[in-house]
């Protein structure tokens, strides 16, 4: 009985192995692009949240000043 490990690539020929390597490199490139896009989205959302928080704090401060 063979011990199966999902991290092991089994290939019968060098050509198949080369093809698998090309596919893995393409997948890695796609994942890097996705990661970059997610980081950009995260940065944008953090900036939007900061702006919203500043406006919210300012509105709260103004509401106390009007009431007092």
XYZ file of N, CA, C and O in Angstrom:
272
model
N 0.848 -1.171 0.000
C 0.000 0.000 0.000
C 0.903 1.245 0.000
O 1.783 1.383 0.824
N 0.628 2.123 -0.928
C 1.446 3.327 -1.066
C 0.954 4.402 -0.097
O -0.234 4.517 0.162
N 1.890 5.164 0.403
C 1.571 6.292 1.283
C 1.357 7.509 0.398
O 2.295 8.007 -0.217
N 0.125 8.013 0.305
C -0.191 9.124 -0.584
C 0.002 10.447 0.137
O -0.481 10.650 1.222
N 0.737 11.343 -0.496
C 0.964 12.681 0.037
C 0.522 13.669 -1.033
O 1.021 13.638 -2.155
N -0.396 14.563 -0.704
C -0.943 15.489 -1.692
C 0.097 16.488 -2.190
O -0.116 17.153 -3.192
N 1.232 16.608 -1.502
C 2.275 17.527 -1.929
C 3.240 16.898 -2.926
O 4.145 17.555 -3.414
N 3.053 15.619 -3.229
C 3.944 14.921 -4.143
C 3.337 14.954 -5.537
O 2.168 14.656 -5.739
N 4.155 15.334 -6.495
C 3.716 15.340 -7.889
C 4.244 14.074 -8.546
O 5.450 13.816 -8.549
N 3.335 13.292 -9.103
C 3.722 12.060 -9.774
C 3.625 12.293 -11.270
O 2.611 12.752 -11.779
N 4.700 11.989 -11.966
C 4.736 12.218 -13.398
C 5.453 11.057 -14.060
O 6.470 10.583 -13.581
N 4.917 10.602 -15.170
C 5.525 9.473 -15.850
C 6.609 9.899 -16.826
O 7.487 9.111 -17.149
N 6.540 11.123 -17.295
C 7.549 11.576 -18.245
C 8.046 12.959 -17.851
O 7.379 13.699 -17.131
N 9.205 13.312 -18.357
C 9.776 14.623 -18.124
C 8.862 15.691 -18.711
O 8.661 16.755 -18.111
N 8.283 15.430 -19.869
C 7.380 16.394 -20.495
C 6.174 16.680 -19.614
O 5.745 17.835 -19.489
N 5.627 15.647 -19.001
C 4.496 15.851 -18.099
C 4.919 16.696 -16.899
O 4.187 17.577 -16.463
N 6.098 16.415 -16.385
C 6.604 17.167 -15.244
C 6.815 18.637 -15.621
O 6.435 19.536 -14.875
N 7.376 18.883 -16.802
C 7.571 20.254 -17.268
C 6.221 20.967 -17.414
O 6.092 22.137 -17.063
N 5.242 20.263 -17.922
C 3.899 20.839 -18.080
C 3.296 21.180 -16.727
O 2.677 22.228 -16.559
N 3.494 20.299 -15.756
C 2.980 20.557 -14.407
C 3.675 21.765 -13.787
O 3.045 22.575 -13.104
N 4.970 21.902 -14.023
C 5.715 23.044 -13.492
C 5.195 24.337 -14.113
O 4.993 25.333 -13.413
N 4.956 24.339 -15.423
C 4.408 25.526 -16.089
C 3.056 25.901 -15.493
O 2.775 27.075 -15.246
N 2.221 24.898 -15.265
C 0.901 25.151 -14.691
C 1.020 25.712 -13.283
O 0.305 26.641 -12.909
N 1.932 25.169 -12.493
C 2.136 25.669 -11.133
C 2.636 27.115 -11.149
O 2.214 27.934 -10.323
N 3.509 27.446 -12.083
C 3.999 28.824 -12.191
C 2.873 29.771 -12.585
O 2.783 30.884 -12.058
N 2.005 29.334 -13.497
C 0.853 30.168 -13.876
C -0.062 30.376 -12.673
O -0.536 31.491 -12.418
N -0.304 29.308 -11.950
C -1.145 29.392 -10.759
C -0.524 30.332 -9.733
O -1.223 31.154 -9.125
N 0.786 30.233 -9.549
C 1.475 31.113 -8.606
C 1.340 32.575 -9.037
O 1.063 33.452 -8.208
N 1.487 32.850 -10.325
C 1.343 34.220 -10.832
C -0.063 34.756 -10.578
O -0.235 35.899 -10.162
N -1.059 33.919 -10.831
C -2.450 34.325 -10.612
C -2.679 34.625 -9.130
O -3.304 35.625 -8.771
N -2.149 33.775 -8.267
C -2.310 33.990 -6.823
C -1.600 35.259 -6.371
O -2.113 35.998 -5.522
N -0.445 35.550 -6.932
C 0.262 36.795 -6.590
C -0.561 38.011 -7.012
O -0.654 38.995 -6.286
N -1.150 37.943 -8.219
C -1.986 39.046 -8.691
C -3.210 39.221 -7.802
O -3.589 40.347 -7.460
N -3.836 38.110 -7.434
C -4.996 38.175 -6.539
C -4.614 38.778 -5.200
O -5.346 39.605 -4.640
N -3.458 38.369 -4.673
C -3.004 38.893 -3.387
C -2.765 40.398 -3.479
O -3.151 41.152 -2.577
N -2.146 40.844 -4.568
C -1.892 42.270 -4.742
C -3.211 43.043 -4.810
O -3.365 44.103 -4.198
N -4.177 42.507 -5.556
C -5.482 43.167 -5.668
C -6.167 43.234 -4.302
O -6.755 44.264 -3.947
N -6.089 42.161 -3.534
C -6.701 42.147 -2.205
C -6.017 43.141 -1.268
O -6.684 43.819 -0.477
N -4.703 43.246 -1.362
C -3.994 44.206 -0.529
C -4.387 45.630 -0.905
O -4.579 46.482 -0.026
N -4.540 45.905 -2.194
C -4.968 47.236 -2.633
C -6.379 47.539 -2.137
O -6.655 48.647 -1.670
N -7.272 46.546 -2.248
C -8.641 46.725 -1.747
C -8.633 46.978 -0.244
O -9.367 47.833 0.257
N -7.805 46.234 0.467
C -7.719 46.385 1.914
C -7.246 47.792 2.285
O -7.807 48.431 3.176
N -6.237 48.283 1.581
C -5.725 49.630 1.836
C -6.809 50.671 1.568
O -7.020 51.592 2.371
N -7.508 50.525 0.447
C -8.585 51.468 0.110
C -9.679 51.450 1.170
O -10.148 52.499 1.621
N -10.076 50.248 1.590
C -11.131 50.137 2.596
C -10.705 50.714 3.946
O -11.510 51.338 4.649
N -9.452 50.543 4.307
C -8.958 51.125 5.559
C -9.017 52.649 5.502
O -9.395 53.302 6.470
N -8.635 53.204 4.353
C -8.689 54.659 4.200
C -10.131 55.159 4.285
O -10.416 56.164 4.945
N -11.050 54.446 3.624
C -12.469 54.825 3.685
C -12.988 54.745 5.110
O -13.739 55.610 5.563
N -12.589 53.711 5.839
C -13.022 53.553 7.230
C -12.480 54.695 8.083
O -13.201 55.259 8.909
N -11.221 55.051 7.874
C -10.629 56.154 8.642
C -11.374 57.465 8.392
O -11.650 58.222 9.325
N -11.704 57.723 7.138
C -12.454 58.942 6.802
C -13.819 58.913 7.485
O -14.263 59.893 8.086
N -14.490 57.771 7.408
C -15.808 57.636 8.019
C -15.732 57.842 9.537
O -16.577 58.534 10.122
N -14.697 57.258 10.161
C -14.547 57.398 11.617
C -14.300 58.859 11.995
O -14.865 59.345 12.981
N -13.481 59.560 11.242
C -13.219 60.970 11.543
C -14.496 61.789 11.423
O -14.790 62.625 12.291
N -15.279 61.538 10.367
C -16.540 62.265 10.194
C -17.509 61.930 11.319
O -18.204 62.803 11.835
N -17.552 60.670 11.692
C -18.452 60.234 12.755
C -18.081 60.902 14.085
O -18.950 61.392 14.804
N -16.787 60.920 14.403
C -16.334 61.567 15.637
C -16.640 63.063 15.615
O -17.060 63.630 16.623
N -16.414 63.686 14.458
C -16.686 65.122 14.339
C -18.176 65.399 14.527
O -18.559 66.333 15.236
N -19.033 64.587 13.915
C -20.483 64.761 14.072
C -20.914 64.566 15.526
O -21.764 65.292 16.035
N -20.318 63.586 16.182
C -20.642 63.347 17.593
C -20.212 64.542 18.448
O -20.960 65.017 19.304
N -19.005 65.036 18.190
C -18.507 66.199 18.927
C -19.413 67.408 18.700
O -19.785 68.106 19.642
N -19.810 67.626 17.458
C -20.680 68.758 17.154
C -22.046 68.620 17.807
O -22.637 69.591 18.261
N -22.549 67.384 17.873
C -23.861 67.179 18.500
C -23.815 67.495 19.994
O -24.768 68.012 20.548
N -22.698 67.211 20.659
C -22.571 67.566 22.073
C -22.460 69.075 22.256
O -22.986 69.632 23.209
N -21.757 69.735 21.348
C -21.612 71.187 21.449
C -22.948 71.903 21.225
O -23.218 72.900 21.866
N -23.764 71.394 20.315
C -25.068 71.990 20.057
C -26.000 71.790 21.253
O -26.794 72.648 21.571
N -25.888 70.651 21.889
C -26.783 70.327 23.016
C -26.406 71.057 24.287
O -27.238 71.205 25.163
N -25.189 71.493 24.403
C -24.717 72.080 25.655
C -24.865 73.524 25.710
O -25.345 74.320 26.357
